[in-house]
Amino acid sequence: LARDTKLGRKVALKVILPDRIGATKAVESFLEEARMTARFSHPHIVTIYAAGEFQGCRYLALECLEGQTLRQRIREQLPGLKESLRIALAVSDALAEAHRREILHRDLKPENVIIPKDGRLRVLDFGIDKALHPEQDSETGSTLTIDPKSLSAPVEKQSLCGTPAYMAPELWQEEESTHAVDVWALGIVLYEMFVGRHPFEEAKGGSFSASLLAAVLNPDPVLVDAAARNQSPDFAELIELCLRKDPKERPTAEQLVDRLNRMISRGERVVSPEDSPFRGLQPFSEEHSAYFFGREAETAAFLERLREDPILPV
Protein backbone atom coordinates (compact mmCIF):
# COMPACT_ATOMS: atom_id res chain seq x y z
CA LEU A 1 0.00 0.00 0.00
CA ALA A 2 1.39 3.41 -0.98
CA ARG A 3 0.22 6.93 -1.77
CA ASP A 4 0.59 8.77 -5.05
CA THR A 5 2.06 12.07 -3.81
CA LYS A 6 1.11 13.90 -7.01
CA LEU A 7 -2.58 12.96 -7.07
CA GLY A 8 -3.03 12.05 -3.41
CA ARG A 9 -4.59 8.65 -4.12
CA LYS A 10 -3.83 5.28 -2.61
CA VAL A 11 -2.13 2.78 -4.89
CA ALA A 12 -0.91 -0.79 -4.68
CA LEU A 13 2.79 -1.20 -5.42
CA LYS A 14 4.05 -4.43 -6.93
CA VAL A 15 7.82 -4.88 -6.91
CA ILE A 16 10.42 -7.49 -7.77
CA LEU A 17 12.19 -8.78 -4.67
CA PRO A 18 15.73 -7.38 -4.42
CA ASP A 19 17.32 -10.81 -4.71
CA ARG A 20 15.66 -11.27 -8.10
CA ILE A 21 16.67 -7.94 -9.60
CA GLY A 22 19.60 -9.59 -11.29
CA ALA A 23 17.34 -12.04 -13.11
CA THR A 24 16.84 -10.51 -16.56
CA LYS A 25 13.90 -12.80 -17.28
CA ALA A 26 12.10 -11.68 -14.11
CA VAL A 27 12.58 -7.99 -14.97
CA GLU A 28 11.41 -8.50 -18.54
CA SER A 29 8.39 -10.46 -17.30
CA PHE A 30 7.60 -7.61 -14.93
CA LEU A 31 7.81 -4.98 -17.66
CA GLU A 32 5.81 -7.14 -20.06
CA GLU A 33 3.03 -7.33 -17.48
CA ALA A 34 3.06 -3.53 -17.25
CA ARG A 35 2.89 -3.12 -21.02
CA MET A 36 0.09 -5.64 -21.45
CA THR A 37 -2.03 -4.51 -18.52
CA ALA A 38 -1.66 -0.88 -19.55
CA ARG A 39 -3.40 -1.69 -22.84
CA PHE A 40 -6.67 -2.31 -21.04
CA SER A 41 -9.27 0.20 -19.97
CA HIS A 42 -12.04 -2.04 -18.77
CA PRO A 43 -14.26 -1.91 -15.67
CA HIS A 44 -13.38 -5.49 -14.70
CA ILE A 45 -9.62 -5.39 -15.30
CA VAL A 46 -7.30 -3.87 -12.69
CA THR A 47 -5.95 -0.46 -13.74
CA ILE A 48 -2.21 0.12 -13.90
CA TYR A 49 -1.20 3.73 -13.22
CA ALA A 50 2.54 3.66 -13.76
CA ALA A 51 5.70 1.59 -14.06
CA GLY A 52 9.10 2.79 -12.92
CA GLU A 53 12.31 2.19 -11.05
CA PHE A 54 13.57 3.47 -7.70
CA GLN A 55 17.12 2.78 -6.51
CA GLY A 56 17.33 -0.14 -8.90
CA CYS A 57 13.99 -1.60 -7.84
CA ARG A 58 11.37 -2.03 -10.57
CA TYR A 59 7.78 -1.33 -9.57
CA LEU A 60 4.23 -1.14 -10.86
CA ALA A 61 1.64 1.20 -9.38
CA LEU A 62 -1.88 -0.22 -9.63
CA GLU A 63 -5.25 0.85 -8.33
CA CYS A 64 -5.66 -0.04 -4.67
CA LEU A 65 -8.54 -2.47 -4.16
CA GLU A 66 -9.85 -3.09 -0.66
CA GLY A 67 -11.96 -6.19 -0.40
CA GLN A 68 -11.75 -9.96 -0.78
CA THR A 69 -10.38 -12.32 -3.35
CA LEU A 70 -12.88 -14.73 -4.84
CA ARG A 71 -11.02 -17.50 -2.99
CA GLN A 72 -11.70 -15.80 0.34
CA ARG A 73 -15.34 -15.27 -0.59
CA ILE A 74 -15.80 -18.94 -1.54
CA ARG A 75 -14.20 -20.09 1.72
CA GLU A 76 -16.36 -17.70 3.73
CA GLN A 77 -19.61 -18.70 2.04
CA LEU A 78 -20.52 -20.01 -1.39
CA PRO A 79 -22.19 -17.26 -3.46
CA GLY A 80 -25.86 -17.73 -4.31
CA LEU A 81 -26.93 -18.37 -7.88
CA LYS A 82 -27.58 -14.70 -8.77
CA GLU A 83 -24.24 -13.58 -7.35
CA SER A 84 -22.48 -16.50 -9.09
CA LEU A 85 -23.95 -15.40 -12.40
CA ARG A 86 -22.88 -11.81 -11.77
CA ILE A 87 -19.31 -12.91 -10.95
CA ALA A 88 -19.20 -15.23 -13.96
CA LEU A 89 -20.38 -12.42 -16.24
CA ALA A 90 -17.81 -9.93 -14.95
CA VAL A 91 -14.87 -12.34 -15.36
CA SER A 92 -16.10 -13.49 -18.79
CA ASP A 93 -16.39 -9.87 -19.89
CA ALA A 94 -12.80 -9.18 -18.76
CA LEU A 95 -11.53 -12.21 -20.67
CA ALA A 96 -13.52 -11.21 -23.75
CA GLU A 97 -11.83 -7.80 -23.72
CA ALA A 98 -8.37 -9.38 -23.38
CA HIS A 99 -9.07 -11.88 -26.13
CA ARG A 100 -10.27 -9.13 -28.45
CA ARG A 101 -6.81 -7.63 -28.03
CA GLU A 102 -5.24 -11.04 -28.72
CA ILE A 103 -3.98 -11.43 -25.15
CA LEU A 104 -4.23 -14.54 -23.00
CA HIS A 105 -4.29 -14.43 -19.21
CA ARG A 106 -3.07 -18.02 -18.68
CA ASP A 107 -3.19 -17.85 -14.87
CA LEU A 108 -6.85 -17.26 -14.06
CA LYS A 109 -7.83 -18.56 -10.60
CA PRO A 110 -9.93 -17.34 -7.64
CA GLU A 111 -6.90 -15.61 -6.13
CA ASN A 112 -6.69 -13.39 -9.21
CA VAL A 113 -10.28 -12.16 -8.97
CA ILE A 114 -10.89 -9.34 -6.49
CA ILE A 115 -14.30 -8.37 -5.10
CA PRO A 116 -13.68 -4.82 -3.81
CA LYS A 117 -15.93 -2.85 -1.51
CA ASP A 118 -17.27 -0.93 -4.49
CA GLY A 119 -18.79 -4.22 -5.71
CA ARG A 120 -17.12 -4.06 -9.15
CA LEU A 121 -15.04 -7.17 -9.72
CA ARG A 122 -11.51 -6.88 -11.13
CA VAL A 123 -9.32 -9.51 -12.74
CA LEU A 124 -5.65 -8.99 -12.01
CA ASP A 125 -2.19 -10.51 -12.31
CA PHE A 126 -1.71 -10.74 -16.02
CA GLY A 127 1.83 -11.82 -15.22
CA ILE A 128 1.60 -14.95 -17.33
CA ASP A 129 -0.21 -13.40 -20.25
CA LYS A 130 0.97 -14.20 -23.68
CA ALA A 131 0.34 -12.24 -26.85
CA LEU A 132 -1.06 -14.51 -29.51
CA HIS A 133 0.89 -12.79 -32.27
CA PRO A 134 4.46 -14.11 -32.51
CA GLU A 135 5.97 -10.62 -32.63
CA GLN A 136 4.35 -9.87 -29.26
CA ASP A 137 5.26 -13.17 -27.63
CA SER A 138 7.29 -13.25 -24.43
CA GLU A 139 8.38 -16.08 -22.20
CA THR A 140 6.78 -14.72 -19.07
CA GLY A 141 5.36 -16.22 -15.95
CA SER A 142 6.24 -18.72 -13.28
CA THR A 143 7.91 -21.98 -14.18
CA LEU A 144 6.87 -25.41 -13.08
CA THR A 145 9.58 -28.08 -13.29
CA ILE A 146 8.29 -31.58 -13.94
CA ASP A 147 9.94 -34.96 -13.91
CA PRO A 148 8.51 -36.74 -16.99
CA LYS A 149 8.97 -40.12 -15.26
CA SER A 150 6.34 -39.14 -12.68
CA LEU A 151 3.70 -38.49 -15.32
CA SER A 152 1.21 -40.92 -16.78
CA ALA A 153 1.33 -39.05 -20.11
CA PRO A 154 4.36 -37.75 -22.01
CA VAL A 155 5.43 -34.13 -21.66
CA GLU A 156 8.15 -33.16 -24.07
CA LYS A 157 9.27 -29.89 -22.45
CA GLN A 158 10.24 -29.56 -18.80
CA SER A 159 8.67 -26.18 -18.04
CA LEU A 160 5.04 -25.12 -18.11
CA CYS A 161 3.39 -21.79 -17.32
CA GLY A 162 0.45 -21.47 -15.00
CA THR A 163 -1.06 -22.88 -11.82
CA PRO A 164 -1.40 -26.67 -12.28
CA ALA A 165 -4.91 -26.97 -10.86
CA TYR A 166 -6.22 -24.51 -13.48
CA MET A 167 -4.22 -25.57 -16.52
CA ALA A 168 -6.10 -26.87 -19.56
CA PRO A 169 -5.26 -30.28 -21.06
CA GLU A 170 -3.55 -28.67 -24.05
CA LEU A 171 -1.19 -26.73 -21.76
CA TRP A 172 -0.07 -29.95 -20.09
CA GLN A 173 0.58 -31.45 -23.50
CA GLU A 174 2.53 -28.37 -24.66
CA GLU A 175 0.09 -27.78 -27.51
CA GLU A 176 -0.78 -24.39 -28.95
CA SER A 177 -2.29 -21.96 -26.44
CA THR A 178 -5.52 -20.35 -27.59
CA HIS A 179 -8.36 -18.41 -25.97
CA ALA A 180 -9.71 -21.78 -24.86
CA VAL A 181 -7.09 -22.14 -22.11
CA ASP A 182 -8.61 -19.16 -20.27
CA VAL A 183 -12.13 -20.55 -20.78
CA TRP A 184 -11.02 -23.85 -19.19
CA ALA A 185 -9.59 -22.00 -16.18
CA LEU A 186 -12.82 -20.01 -15.88
CA GLY A 187 -14.75 -23.28 -15.94
CA ILE A 188 -12.69 -24.55 -13.00
CA VAL A 189 -13.30 -21.30 -11.10
CA LEU A 190 -17.05 -21.44 -11.74
CA TYR A 191 -17.17 -25.11 -10.73
CA GLU A 192 -15.51 -24.29 -7.39
CA MET A 193 -17.88 -21.36 -6.84
CA PHE A 194 -20.99 -23.35 -7.78
CA VAL A 195 -20.23 -26.78 -6.31
CA GLY A 196 -17.90 -25.80 -3.48
CA ARG A 197 -14.89 -27.87 -4.49
CA HIS A 198 -12.42 -28.37 -7.32
CA PRO A 199 -13.68 -30.78 -10.03
CA PHE A 200 -10.51 -32.86 -9.57
CA GLU A 201 -10.34 -32.42 -5.80
CA GLU A 202 -9.49 -36.06 -5.09
CA ALA A 203 -6.71 -36.05 -7.66
CA LYS A 204 -5.45 -32.52 -7.01
CA GLY A 205 -3.49 -33.19 -3.83
CA GLY A 206 -0.81 -30.52 -3.59
CA SER A 207 0.14 -28.00 -6.22
CA PHE A 208 0.96 -30.80 -8.63
CA SER A 209 0.51 -34.54 -8.76
CA ALA A 210 0.57 -37.19 -11.44
CA SER A 211 -3.01 -38.09 -10.50
CA LEU A 212 -4.13 -34.52 -11.28
CA LEU A 213 -2.53 -34.72 -14.69
CA ALA A 214 -4.15 -38.10 -15.34
CA ALA A 215 -7.58 -36.69 -14.37
CA VAL A 216 -7.19 -33.64 -16.61
CA LEU A 217 -6.06 -35.70 -19.60
CA ASN A 218 -8.70 -38.38 -19.07
CA PRO A 219 -11.10 -38.17 -22.06
CA ASP A 220 -14.16 -38.60 -19.82
CA PRO A 221 -16.25 -35.37 -19.64
CA VAL A 222 -16.34 -33.23 -16.51
CA LEU A 223 -19.85 -33.21 -15.06
CA VAL A 224 -21.39 -31.03 -12.36
CA ASP A 225 -22.79 -32.87 -9.32
CA ALA A 226 -26.49 -33.68 -9.50
CA ALA A 227 -27.22 -31.71 -6.32
CA ALA A 228 -25.68 -28.55 -7.75
CA ARG A 229 -27.23 -29.17 -11.18
CA ASN A 230 -30.70 -29.07 -9.61
CA GLN A 231 -30.09 -25.46 -8.54
CA SER A 232 -29.55 -24.34 -12.13
CA PRO A 233 -29.28 -26.84 -15.00
CA ASP A 234 -28.36 -23.99 -17.38
CA PHE A 235 -25.42 -22.82 -15.26
CA ALA A 236 -24.26 -26.42 -14.81
CA GLU A 237 -24.35 -26.93 -18.58
CA LEU A 238 -22.37 -23.73 -19.14
CA ILE A 239 -19.66 -24.90 -16.72
CA GLU A 240 -19.48 -28.29 -18.43
CA LEU A 241 -19.06 -26.59 -21.81
CA CYS A 242 -16.11 -24.60 -20.46
CA LEU A 243 -14.52 -27.84 -19.25
CA ARG A 244 -14.71 -29.74 -22.53
CA LYS A 245 -11.44 -31.60 -22.98
CA ASP A 246 -11.27 -30.60 -26.65
CA PRO A 247 -10.49 -26.85 -26.76
CA LYS A 248 -12.41 -26.47 -30.03
CA GLU A 249 -15.61 -27.50 -28.25
CA ARG A 250 -15.39 -24.78 -25.60
CA PRO A 251 -17.34 -21.55 -26.06
CA THR A 252 -15.54 -18.25 -26.55
CA ALA A 253 -15.53 -15.62 -23.81
CA GLU A 254 -17.86 -13.47 -25.91
CA GLN A 255 -20.31 -16.37 -26.26
CA LEU A 256 -20.20 -16.81 -22.48
CA VAL A 257 -20.99 -13.12 -21.98
CA ASP A 258 -23.97 -13.38 -24.31
CA ARG A 259 -25.26 -16.56 -22.67
CA LEU A 260 -24.82 -15.24 -19.13
CA ASN A 261 -26.63 -12.01 -19.99
CA ARG A 262 -29.58 -14.03 -21.23
CA MET A 263 -29.54 -16.22 -18.12
CA ILE A 264 -29.52 -13.18 -15.83
CA SER A 265 -32.32 -11.39 -17.67
CA ARG A 266 -34.48 -14.49 -18.08
CA GLY A 267 -37.86 -14.18 -16.39
CA GLU A 268 -37.73 -10.40 -16.16
CA ARG A 269 -40.74 -8.54 -17.47
CA VAL A 270 -40.12 -6.74 -20.73
CA VAL A 271 -41.14 -3.10 -20.46
CA SER A 272 -43.27 -1.88 -23.35
CA PRO A 273 -42.50 1.56 -24.85
CA GLU A 274 -46.08 2.50 -24.01
CA ASP A 275 -45.56 1.72 -20.33
CA SER A 276 -44.65 4.60 -18.05
CA PRO A 277 -42.36 4.15 -15.04
CA PHE A 278 -43.98 7.16 -13.38
CA ARG A 279 -46.92 5.87 -11.38
CA GLY A 280 -47.65 8.99 -9.38
CA LEU A 281 -49.10 7.96 -6.04
CA GLN A 282 -49.87 4.41 -7.14
CA PRO A 283 -47.93 1.72 -5.27
CA PHE A 284 -45.07 -0.27 -6.78
CA SER A 285 -45.05 -4.06 -6.46
CA GLU A 286 -42.81 -6.90 -7.61
CA GLU A 287 -44.37 -6.87 -11.07
CA HIS A 288 -42.90 -3.40 -11.61
CA SER A 289 -39.30 -4.51 -10.87
CA ALA A 290 -38.34 -4.14 -14.55
CA TYR A 291 -38.65 -0.38 -14.13
CA PHE A 292 -35.79 -0.35 -11.63
CA PHE A 293 -32.57 -0.44 -13.63
CA GLY A 294 -29.39 1.57 -14.03
CA ARG A 295 -28.32 1.23 -10.38
CA GLU A 296 -26.52 -2.11 -10.62
CA ALA A 297 -23.17 -0.64 -9.53
CA GLU A 298 -24.73 1.05 -6.48
CA THR A 299 -26.57 -2.15 -5.59
CA ALA A 300 -23.35 -4.20 -5.75
CA ALA A 301 -21.49 -1.65 -3.59
CA PHE A 302 -24.42 -1.58 -1.15
CA LEU A 303 -24.28 -5.36 -0.72
CA GLU A 304 -20.50 -5.35 -0.19
CA ARG A 305 -20.82 -2.64 2.47
CA LEU A 306 -23.53 -4.62 4.25
CA ARG A 307 -21.05 -7.46 4.75
CA GLU A 308 -19.25 -5.26 7.28
CA ASP A 309 -21.70 -2.56 8.36
CA PRO A 310 -24.83 -3.71 10.24
CA ILE A 311 -26.62 -0.44 9.44
CA LEU A 312 -26.17 1.43 6.18
CA PRO A 313 -28.11 4.67 5.63
CA VAL A 314 -29.20 5.31 2.05
Coordinates of N, CA and C in Angstrom, one line a residue, residues 2 21-22 34 37 64 69 84 90 97 100 120 123 126 128 154 156 158 160 164 167 172 180 196 231 255 283 291 301:
A2 N 0.6 2.2 -0.9 CA 1.4 3.4 -1.0 C 0.5 4.5 -1.4
I21 N 16.4 -9.0 -8.7 CA 16.7 -7.9 -9.6 C 17.7 -8.3 -10.7
G22 N 18.6 -9.2 -10.3 CA 19.6 -9.6 -11.3 C 19.1 -10.5 -12.3
A34 N 3.4 -4.9 -17.3 CA 3.1 -3.5 -17.3 C 2.6 -3.1 -18.6
T37 N -0.9 -5.0 -19.4 CA -2.0 -4.5 -18.5 C -2.4 -3.1 -18.9
C64 N -5.6 0.7 -6.0 CA -5.7 0.0 -4.7 C -7.1 -0.6 -4.5
T69 N -10.6 -11.6 -2.1 CA -10.4 -12.3 -3.3 C -11.6 -13.3 -3.5
S84 N -23.4 -15.7 -8.3 CA -22.5 -16.5 -9.1 C -22.6 -16.1 -10.5
A90 N -18.9 -10.9 -15.0 CA -17.8 -9.9 -14.9 C -16.5 -10.5 -15.4
E97 N -12.6 -9.0 -23.4 CA -11.8 -7.8 -23.7 C -10.4 -8.1 -24.0
R100 N -10.1 -10.0 -27.3 CA -10.3 -9.1 -28.5 C -9.0 -8.5 -28.8
R120 N -17.5 -3.8 -7.8 CA -17.1 -4.1 -9.1 C -15.9 -5.0 -9.2
V123 N -10.3 -8.4 -12.5 CA -9.3 -9.5 -12.7 C -7.9 -8.9 -12.8
F126 N -1.9 -10.3 -14.7 CA -1.7 -10.7 -16.0 C -0.2 -11.1 -16.2
I128 N 1.3 -13.8 -16.5 CA 1.6 -14.9 -17.3 C 0.9 -14.8 -18.6
P154 N 3.1 -38.4 -21.7 CA 4.4 -37.7 -22.0 C 4.3 -36.2 -22.1
E156 N 6.9 -33.3 -23.4 CA 8.2 -33.2 -24.1 C 9.0 -32.1 -23.4
Q158 N 10.2 -29.4 -20.2 CA 10.2 -29.6 -18.8 C 9.8 -28.3 -18.1
L160 N 6.4 -25.5 -17.7 CA 5.0 -25.1 -18.1 C 4.7 -23.8 -17.4
P164 N -1.0 -25.3 -11.8 CA -1.4 -26.7 -12.3 C -2.9 -27.0 -12.2
M167 N -4.8 -25.5 -15.2 CA -4.2 -25.6 -16.5 C -5.0 -26.5 -17.4
W172 N -0.9 -28.8 -20.6 CA -0.1 -30.0 -20.1 C 0.7 -30.7 -21.2
A180 N -9.0 -20.7 -25.6 CA -9.7 -21.8 -24.9 C -9.0 -22.1 -23.5
G196 N -18.6 -25.9 -4.8 CA -17.9 -25.8 -3.5 C -16.6 -26.6 -3.4
Q231 N -29.9 -26.9 -8.8 CA -30.1 -25.5 -8.5 C -30.2 -24.7 -9.8
Q255 N -19.1 -15.5 -26.3 CA -20.3 -16.4 -26.3 C -20.8 -16.6 -24.8
P283 N -49.0 2.5 -5.9 CA -47.9 1.7 -5.3 C -47.2 0.9 -6.3
Y291 N -38.9 -1.8 -14.0 CA -38.6 -0.4 -14.1 C -37.4 0.1 -13.4
A301 N -22.3 -2.3 -4.7 CA -21.5 -1.7 -3.6 C -22.3 -1.7 -2.3

